[in-house]
Tab-separated table of C-alpha atoms in Angstrom:
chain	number	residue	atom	x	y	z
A	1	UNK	CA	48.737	73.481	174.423
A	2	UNK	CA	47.376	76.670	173.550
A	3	UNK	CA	43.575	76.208	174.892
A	4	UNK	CA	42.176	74.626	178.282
A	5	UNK	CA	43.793	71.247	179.082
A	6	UNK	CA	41.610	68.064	177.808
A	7	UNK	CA	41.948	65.235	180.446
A	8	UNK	CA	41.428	62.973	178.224
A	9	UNK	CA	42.449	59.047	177.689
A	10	UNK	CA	44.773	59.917	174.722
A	11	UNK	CA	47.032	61.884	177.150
A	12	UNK	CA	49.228	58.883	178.530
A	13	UNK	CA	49.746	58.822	182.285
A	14	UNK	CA	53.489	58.446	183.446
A	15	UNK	CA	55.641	58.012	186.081
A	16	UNK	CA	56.108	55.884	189.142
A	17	UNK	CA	55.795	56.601	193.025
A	18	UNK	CA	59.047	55.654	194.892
A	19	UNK	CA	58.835	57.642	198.073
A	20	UNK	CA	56.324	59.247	199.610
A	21	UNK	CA	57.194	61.617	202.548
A	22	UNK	CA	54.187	61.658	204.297
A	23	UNK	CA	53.352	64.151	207.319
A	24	UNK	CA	52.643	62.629	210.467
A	25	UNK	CA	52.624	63.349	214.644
A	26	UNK	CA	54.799	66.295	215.396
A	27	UNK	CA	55.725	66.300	211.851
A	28	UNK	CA	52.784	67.862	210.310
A	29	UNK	CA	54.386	68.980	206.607
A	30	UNK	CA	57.325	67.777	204.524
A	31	UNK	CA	57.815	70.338	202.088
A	32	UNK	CA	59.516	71.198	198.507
A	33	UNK	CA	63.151	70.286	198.040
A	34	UNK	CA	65.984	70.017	195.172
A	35	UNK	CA	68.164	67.089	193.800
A	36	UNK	CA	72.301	66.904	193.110
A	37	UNK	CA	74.290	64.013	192.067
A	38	UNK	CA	76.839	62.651	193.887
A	39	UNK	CA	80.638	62.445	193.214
A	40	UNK	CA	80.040	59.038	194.166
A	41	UNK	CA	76.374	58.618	192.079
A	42	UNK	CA	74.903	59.032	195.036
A	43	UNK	CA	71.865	61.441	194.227
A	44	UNK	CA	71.260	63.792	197.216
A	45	UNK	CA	67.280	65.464	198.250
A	46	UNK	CA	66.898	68.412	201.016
A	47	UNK	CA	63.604	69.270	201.719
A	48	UNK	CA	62.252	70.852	204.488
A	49	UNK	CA	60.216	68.772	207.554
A	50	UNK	CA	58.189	70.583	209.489
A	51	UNK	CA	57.727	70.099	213.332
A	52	UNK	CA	55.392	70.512	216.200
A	53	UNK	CA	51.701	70.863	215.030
A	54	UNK	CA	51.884	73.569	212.717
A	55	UNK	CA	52.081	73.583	208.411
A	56	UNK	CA	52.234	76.859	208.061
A	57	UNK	CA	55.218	78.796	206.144
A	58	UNK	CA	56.197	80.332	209.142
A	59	UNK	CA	56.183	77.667	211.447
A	60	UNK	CA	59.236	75.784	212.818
A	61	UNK	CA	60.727	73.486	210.395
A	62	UNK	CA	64.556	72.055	209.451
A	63	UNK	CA	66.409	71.251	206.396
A	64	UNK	CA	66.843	67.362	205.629
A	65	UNK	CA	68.675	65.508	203.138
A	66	UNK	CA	68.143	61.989	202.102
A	67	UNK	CA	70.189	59.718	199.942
A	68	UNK	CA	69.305	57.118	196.965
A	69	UNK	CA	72.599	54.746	195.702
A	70	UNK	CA	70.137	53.269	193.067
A	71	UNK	CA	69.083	56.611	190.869
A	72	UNK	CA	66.223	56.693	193.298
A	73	UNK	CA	64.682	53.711	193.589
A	74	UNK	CA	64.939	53.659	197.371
A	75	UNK	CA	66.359	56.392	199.900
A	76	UNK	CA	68.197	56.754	203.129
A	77	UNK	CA	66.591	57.863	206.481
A	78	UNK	CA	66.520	61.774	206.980
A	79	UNK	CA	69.326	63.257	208.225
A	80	UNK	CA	68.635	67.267	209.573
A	81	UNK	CA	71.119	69.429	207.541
A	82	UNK	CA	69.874	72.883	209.265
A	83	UNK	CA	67.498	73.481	211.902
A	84	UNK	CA	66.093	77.209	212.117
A	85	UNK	CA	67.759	79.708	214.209
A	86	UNK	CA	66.114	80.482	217.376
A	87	UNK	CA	64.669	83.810	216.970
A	88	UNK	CA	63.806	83.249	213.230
A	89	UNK	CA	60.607	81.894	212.455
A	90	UNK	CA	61.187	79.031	209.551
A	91	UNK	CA	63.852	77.643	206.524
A	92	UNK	CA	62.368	76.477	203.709
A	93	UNK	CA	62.518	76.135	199.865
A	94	UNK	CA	65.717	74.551	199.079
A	95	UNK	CA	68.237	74.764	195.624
A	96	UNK	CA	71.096	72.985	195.241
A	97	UNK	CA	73.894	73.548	192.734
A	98	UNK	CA	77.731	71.926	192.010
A	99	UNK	CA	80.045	74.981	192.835
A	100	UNK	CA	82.947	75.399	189.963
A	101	UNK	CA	85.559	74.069	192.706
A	102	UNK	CA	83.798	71.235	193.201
A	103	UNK	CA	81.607	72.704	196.810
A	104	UNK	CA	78.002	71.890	196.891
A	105	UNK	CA	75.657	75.264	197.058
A	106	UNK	CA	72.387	74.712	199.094
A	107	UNK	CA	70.074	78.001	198.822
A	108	UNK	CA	67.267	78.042	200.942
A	109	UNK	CA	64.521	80.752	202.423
A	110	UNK	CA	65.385	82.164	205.799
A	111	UNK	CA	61.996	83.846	207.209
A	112	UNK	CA	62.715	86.482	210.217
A	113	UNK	CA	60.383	88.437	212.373
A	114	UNK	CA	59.487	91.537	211.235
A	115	UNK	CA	58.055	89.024	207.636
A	116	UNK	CA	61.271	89.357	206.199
A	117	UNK	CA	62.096	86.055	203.968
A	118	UNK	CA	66.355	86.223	202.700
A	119	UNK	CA	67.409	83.899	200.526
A	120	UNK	CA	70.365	82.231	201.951
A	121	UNK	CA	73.474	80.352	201.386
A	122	UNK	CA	76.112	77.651	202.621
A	123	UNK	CA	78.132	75.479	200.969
A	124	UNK	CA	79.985	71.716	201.841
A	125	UNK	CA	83.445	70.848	201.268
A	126	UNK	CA	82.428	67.368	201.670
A	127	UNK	CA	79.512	65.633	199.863
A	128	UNK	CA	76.842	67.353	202.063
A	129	UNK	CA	78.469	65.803	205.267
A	130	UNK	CA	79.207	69.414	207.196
A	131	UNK	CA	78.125	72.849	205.677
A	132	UNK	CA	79.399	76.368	206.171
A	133	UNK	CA	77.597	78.965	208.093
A	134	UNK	CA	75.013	80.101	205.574
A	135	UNK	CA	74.878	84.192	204.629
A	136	UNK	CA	72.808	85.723	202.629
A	137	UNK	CA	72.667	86.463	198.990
A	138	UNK	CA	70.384	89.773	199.232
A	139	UNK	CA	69.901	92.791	201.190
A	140	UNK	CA	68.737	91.832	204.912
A	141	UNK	CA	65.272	92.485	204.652
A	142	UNK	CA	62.088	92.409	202.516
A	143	UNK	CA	60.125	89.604	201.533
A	144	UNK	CA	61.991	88.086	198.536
A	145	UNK	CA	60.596	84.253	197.678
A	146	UNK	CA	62.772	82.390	195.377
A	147	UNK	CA	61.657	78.942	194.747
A	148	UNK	CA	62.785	75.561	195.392
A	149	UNK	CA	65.323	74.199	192.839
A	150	UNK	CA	65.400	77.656	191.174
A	151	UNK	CA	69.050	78.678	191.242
A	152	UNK	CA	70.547	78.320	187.806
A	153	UNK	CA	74.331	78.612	186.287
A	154	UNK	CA	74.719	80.174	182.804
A	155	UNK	CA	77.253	78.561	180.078
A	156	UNK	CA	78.558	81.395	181.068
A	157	UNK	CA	79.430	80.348	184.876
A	158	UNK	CA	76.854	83.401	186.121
A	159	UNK	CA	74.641	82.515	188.751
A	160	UNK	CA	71.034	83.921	188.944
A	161	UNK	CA	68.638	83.165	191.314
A	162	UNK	CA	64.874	84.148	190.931
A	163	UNK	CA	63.619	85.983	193.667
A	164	UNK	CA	59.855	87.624	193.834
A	165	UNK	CA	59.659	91.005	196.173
A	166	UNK	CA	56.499	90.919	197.984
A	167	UNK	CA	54.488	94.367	198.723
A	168	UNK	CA	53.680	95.523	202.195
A	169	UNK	CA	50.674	96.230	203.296
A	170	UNK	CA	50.403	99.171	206.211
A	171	UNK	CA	50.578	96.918	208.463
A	172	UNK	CA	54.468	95.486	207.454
A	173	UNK	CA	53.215	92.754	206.398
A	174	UNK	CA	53.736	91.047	202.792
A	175	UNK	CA	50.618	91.133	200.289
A	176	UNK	CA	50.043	88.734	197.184
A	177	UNK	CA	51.374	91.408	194.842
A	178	UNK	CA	55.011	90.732	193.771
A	179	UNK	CA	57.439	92.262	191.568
A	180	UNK	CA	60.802	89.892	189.811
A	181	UNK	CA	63.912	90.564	190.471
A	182	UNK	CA	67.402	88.941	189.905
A	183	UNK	CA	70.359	88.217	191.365
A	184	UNK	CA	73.512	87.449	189.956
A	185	UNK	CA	77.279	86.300	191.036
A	186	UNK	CA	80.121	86.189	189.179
A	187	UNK	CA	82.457	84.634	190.980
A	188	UNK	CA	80.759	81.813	192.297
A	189	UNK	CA	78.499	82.878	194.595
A	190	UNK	CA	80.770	84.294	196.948
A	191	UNK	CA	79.050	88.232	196.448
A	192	UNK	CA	76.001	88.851	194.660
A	193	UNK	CA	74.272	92.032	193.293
A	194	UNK	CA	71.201	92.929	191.604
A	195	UNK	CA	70.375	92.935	187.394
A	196	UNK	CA	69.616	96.208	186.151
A	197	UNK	CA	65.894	95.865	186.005
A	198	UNK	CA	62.972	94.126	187.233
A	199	UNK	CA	59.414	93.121	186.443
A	200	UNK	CA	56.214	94.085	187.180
A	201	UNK	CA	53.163	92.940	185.538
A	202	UNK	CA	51.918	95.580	182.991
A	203	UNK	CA	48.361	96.257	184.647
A	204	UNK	CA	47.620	98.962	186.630
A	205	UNK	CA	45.970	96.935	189.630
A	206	UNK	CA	46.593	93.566	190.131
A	207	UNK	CA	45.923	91.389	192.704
A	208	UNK	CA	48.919	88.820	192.287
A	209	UNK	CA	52.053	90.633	190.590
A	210	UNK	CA	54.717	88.589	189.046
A	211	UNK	CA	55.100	85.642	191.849
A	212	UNK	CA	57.491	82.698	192.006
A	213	UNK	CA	59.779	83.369	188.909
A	214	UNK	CA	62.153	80.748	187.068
A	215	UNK	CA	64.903	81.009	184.288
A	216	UNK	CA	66.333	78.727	181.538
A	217	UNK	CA	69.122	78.951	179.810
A	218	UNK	CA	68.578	78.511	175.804
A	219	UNK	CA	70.789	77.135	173.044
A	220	UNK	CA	71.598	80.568	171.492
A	221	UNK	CA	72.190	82.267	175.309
A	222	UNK	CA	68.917	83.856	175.671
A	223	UNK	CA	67.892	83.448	179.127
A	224	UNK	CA	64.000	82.271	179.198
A	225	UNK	CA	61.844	83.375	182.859
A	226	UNK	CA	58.506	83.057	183.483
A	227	UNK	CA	56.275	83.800	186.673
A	228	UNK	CA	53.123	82.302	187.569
A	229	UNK	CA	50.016	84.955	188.130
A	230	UNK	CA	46.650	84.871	189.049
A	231	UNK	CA	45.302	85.381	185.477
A	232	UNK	CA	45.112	82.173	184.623
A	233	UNK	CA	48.457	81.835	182.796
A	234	UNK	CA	52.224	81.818	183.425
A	235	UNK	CA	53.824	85.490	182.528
A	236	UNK	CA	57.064	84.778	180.251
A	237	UNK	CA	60.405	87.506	179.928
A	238	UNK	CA	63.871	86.983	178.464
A	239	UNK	CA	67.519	88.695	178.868
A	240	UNK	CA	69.796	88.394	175.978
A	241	UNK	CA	72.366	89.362	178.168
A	242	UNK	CA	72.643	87.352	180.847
A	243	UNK	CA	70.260	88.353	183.244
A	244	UNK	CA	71.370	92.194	183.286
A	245	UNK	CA	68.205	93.464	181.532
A	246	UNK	CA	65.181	91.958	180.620
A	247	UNK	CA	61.821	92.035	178.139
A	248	UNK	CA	58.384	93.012	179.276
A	249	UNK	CA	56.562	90.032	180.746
A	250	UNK	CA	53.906	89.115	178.447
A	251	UNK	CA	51.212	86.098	178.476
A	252	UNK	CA	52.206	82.428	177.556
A	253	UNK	CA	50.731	81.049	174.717
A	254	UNK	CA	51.741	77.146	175.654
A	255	UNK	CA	51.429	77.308	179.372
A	256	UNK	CA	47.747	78.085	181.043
A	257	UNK	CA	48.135	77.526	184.422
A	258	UNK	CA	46.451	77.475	187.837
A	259	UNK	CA	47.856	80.302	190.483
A	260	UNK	CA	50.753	77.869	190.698
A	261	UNK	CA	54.346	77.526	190.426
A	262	UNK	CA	55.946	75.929	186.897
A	263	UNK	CA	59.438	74.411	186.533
A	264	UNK	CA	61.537	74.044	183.301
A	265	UNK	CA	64.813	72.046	183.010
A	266	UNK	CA	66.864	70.899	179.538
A	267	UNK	CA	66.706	66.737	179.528
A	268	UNK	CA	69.931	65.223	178.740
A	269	UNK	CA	68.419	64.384	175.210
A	270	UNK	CA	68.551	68.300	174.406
A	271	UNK	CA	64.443	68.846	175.112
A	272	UNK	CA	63.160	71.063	177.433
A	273	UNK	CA	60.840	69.537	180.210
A	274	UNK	CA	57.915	71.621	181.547
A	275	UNK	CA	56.105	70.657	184.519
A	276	UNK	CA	52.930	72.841	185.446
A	277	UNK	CA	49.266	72.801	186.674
A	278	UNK	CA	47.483	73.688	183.121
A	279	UNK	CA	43.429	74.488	183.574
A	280	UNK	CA	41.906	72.125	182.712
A	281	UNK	CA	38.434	72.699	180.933
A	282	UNK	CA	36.550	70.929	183.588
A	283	UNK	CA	37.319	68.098	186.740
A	284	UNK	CA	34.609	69.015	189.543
A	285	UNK	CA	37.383	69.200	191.874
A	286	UNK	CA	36.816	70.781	195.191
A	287	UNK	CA	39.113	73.560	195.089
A	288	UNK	CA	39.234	73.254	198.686
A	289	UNK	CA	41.026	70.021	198.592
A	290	UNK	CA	43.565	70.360	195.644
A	291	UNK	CA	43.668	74.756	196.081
A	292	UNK	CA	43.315	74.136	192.308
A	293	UNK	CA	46.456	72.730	191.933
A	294	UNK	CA	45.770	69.283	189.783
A	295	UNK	CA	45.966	68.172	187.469
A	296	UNK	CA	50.010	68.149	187.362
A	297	UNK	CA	51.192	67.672	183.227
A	298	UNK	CA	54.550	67.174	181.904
A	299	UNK	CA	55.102	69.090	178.675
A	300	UNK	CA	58.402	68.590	176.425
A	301	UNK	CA	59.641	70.983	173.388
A	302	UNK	CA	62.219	69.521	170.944
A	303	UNK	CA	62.629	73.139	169.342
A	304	UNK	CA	63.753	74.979	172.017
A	305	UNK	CA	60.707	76.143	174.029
A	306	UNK	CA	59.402	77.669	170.376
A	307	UNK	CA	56.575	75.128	170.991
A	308	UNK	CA	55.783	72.224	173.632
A	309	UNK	CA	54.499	69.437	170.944
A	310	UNK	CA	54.749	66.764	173.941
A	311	UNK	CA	52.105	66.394	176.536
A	312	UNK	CA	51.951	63.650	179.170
A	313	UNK	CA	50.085	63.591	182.680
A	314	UNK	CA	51.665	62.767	186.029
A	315	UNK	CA	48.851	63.531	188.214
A	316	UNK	CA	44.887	64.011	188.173
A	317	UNK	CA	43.356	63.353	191.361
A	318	UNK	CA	40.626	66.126	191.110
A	319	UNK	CA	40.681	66.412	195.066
A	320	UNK	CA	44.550	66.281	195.512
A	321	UNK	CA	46.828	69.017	194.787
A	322	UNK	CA	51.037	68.804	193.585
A	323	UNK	CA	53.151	71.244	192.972
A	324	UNK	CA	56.973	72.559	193.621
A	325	UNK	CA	58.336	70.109	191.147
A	326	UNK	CA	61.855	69.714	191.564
A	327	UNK	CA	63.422	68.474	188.073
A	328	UNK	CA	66.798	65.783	187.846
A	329	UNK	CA	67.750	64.532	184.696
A	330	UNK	CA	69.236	61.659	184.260
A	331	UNK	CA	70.201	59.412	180.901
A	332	UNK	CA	67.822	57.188	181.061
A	333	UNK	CA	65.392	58.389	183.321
A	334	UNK	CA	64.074	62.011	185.071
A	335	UNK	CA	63.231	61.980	188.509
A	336	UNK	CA	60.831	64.586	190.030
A	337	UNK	CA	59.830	65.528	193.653
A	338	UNK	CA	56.847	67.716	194.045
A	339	UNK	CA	54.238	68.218	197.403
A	340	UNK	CA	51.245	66.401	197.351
A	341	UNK	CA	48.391	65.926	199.895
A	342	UNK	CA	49.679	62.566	200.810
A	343	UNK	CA	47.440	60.895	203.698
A	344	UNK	CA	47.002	64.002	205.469
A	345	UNK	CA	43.498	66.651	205.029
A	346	UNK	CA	45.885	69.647	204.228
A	347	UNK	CA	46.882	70.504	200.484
A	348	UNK	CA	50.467	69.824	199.760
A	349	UNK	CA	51.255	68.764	202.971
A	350	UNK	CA	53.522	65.832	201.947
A	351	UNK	CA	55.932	65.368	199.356
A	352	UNK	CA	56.408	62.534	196.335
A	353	UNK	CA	59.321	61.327	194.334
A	354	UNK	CA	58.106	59.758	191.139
A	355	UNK	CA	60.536	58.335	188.587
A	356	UNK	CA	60.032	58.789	184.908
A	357	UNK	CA	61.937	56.650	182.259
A	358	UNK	CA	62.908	58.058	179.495
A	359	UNK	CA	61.090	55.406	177.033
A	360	UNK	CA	58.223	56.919	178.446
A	361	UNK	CA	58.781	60.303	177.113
A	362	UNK	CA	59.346	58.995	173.582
């Protein structure tokens, strides 16, 4: 994938719609979220609903988890993990990760006045049933995004977790322009600091900056990031030693993309799954509808992310956007949650879980 994206026949469709979280009265978004299994095989999903009449990013909104005992095939009512604090203005954005003593992590955006946005913390002791107070993992302010289901553990047992400082403008308040930085903890999340360098994008002016980073781990221990940009393709960077320093962010050669988020995750197979907005050469979508953000391709590399030799298509509704794909493997199938439009007229206002067998990646 190295040129414009074809939609064409020969590119085989996949995947199957098991839940859609549509918006609705008083609930006028349900946003990204992240996956975990179960002690019990239960698999667990937080997103974030949104409430009152409001879909913006700043509006008032609550975590909430949901539950599937049949690898996804149907799902629990919504149960509110976390509502907002009073005085802050929204929680969104959601990670989860298995803690080495056995704790479940749940990251998440906390967005304050003064457009500061803090990735957070808490953990449960029990399945997801109570959580901890959550604290944060960064300094306690600047506008730092780190994506849903971005928050990664090293062979190692390192944590990183993405996060994409925002510029101010004069006025305080955060511009396009971003710069990638990383976090890291050593002992389990409990205390975090900062890698020894970060990213900006090698241009001079630029209207987007390195925005929405995300890191995998490869077989030898390189760590892989990319970033998506407005230039019409996602930025890539490695560390050879985990996380501390990092490579100039140069352009993909596999992964055009929309301005638009992309996720990778390792299959249990060994590939590496890619999900992503590539251009495409030509759909007469209205950008309006979609904010350019279709059509929505799975790509899978056997070497190693040296090349992507698989390409298969999960959405293309040219007046319909998805992205925010949250990635679980599973042996004999991959589920993946990701916002659509769903019934509503505001892009990526709702949010789908599609299941993917495995004979269909073959």
């Amino acid at each position: 994938m190295n040129h414009n994206f074809h939609l064409e026949s020969r590119i085989q469709k996949i995947g199957r719609e098991v839940l859609l979280l549509d918006a609705g009265e008083d609930n006028p978004r349900n946003s990204e979220g992240a996956f975990l299994e179960l002690k019990d095989g239960r698999i667990l999903f937080v997103y974030t609903r949104f409430f009152g009449d409001s879909w913006s990013d700043f509006a008032s909104a609550a975590l909430v988890a949901i539950t599937s005992d049949n690898k996804g095939e149907t799902w629990s009512e919504g149960r509110i993990v976390l509502k907002k604090h009073p005085e802050d203005t929204n929680i969104m954005s959601v990670s989860l990760l298995r803690m080495k003593n056995g704790d479940i992590g749940l990251f998440f955006l906390r967005k304050t006045p003064n457009y500061n946005c803090l990735p957070c913390m808490m953990r449960s002791f029990d399945e997801g049933e109570t959580w901890t107070e959550p604290k944060l993992c960064l300094p306690d302010h600047g506008y730092y995004v780190t994506n849903n289901d971005r928050v990664v553990r090293l062979s190692n047992g390192r944590l990183i977790l993405p996060a994409n400082l925002h510029v101010r403008n004069e006025n305080g308040e955060p511009t396009d322009v971003a710069t990638a930085h990383f976090f890291l903890s050593d002992d389990d999340g409990e205390t975090w600091r900062e890698a020894q360098t970060h990213l900006e994008l090698p241009y001079a002016h630029t209207w987007s900056g390195l925005q929405e980073s995300g890191v995998v781990e490869l077989r030898d221990g390189t760590v892989q990031g990319w970033a998506r940009t407005g230039l019409g393709r996602q930025y890539l960077f490695a560390s050879h030693d985990g996380g501390e320093t990092w490579s100039a962010p140069e352009p993909s050669w596999y992964f055009t993309s929309a301005w638009a988020p992309m996720s990778i995750k390792r299959l249990l197979d060994g590939r590496l799954m890619a999900v992503l907005n590539p251009i495409p050469e030509y759909t007469g979508q209205e950008q309006y509808q979609s904010w350019g953000r279709t059509p929505l391709a799975c790509l899978l590399s056997s070497d190693d992310g040296k090349t992507y030799d698989q390409t298969f298509l999960l959405e293309d509704d040219p007046n319909h956007g998805f992205c925010y794909t949250a990635i679980l493997p599973l042996a004999d199938r991959v589920l993946l949650a990701y916002c659509c439009n769903g019934s509503g007229e505001v892009p990526l206002c709702s949010t789908k879980i599609k299941v993917v067998m495995m004979e269909e990646l073959a």
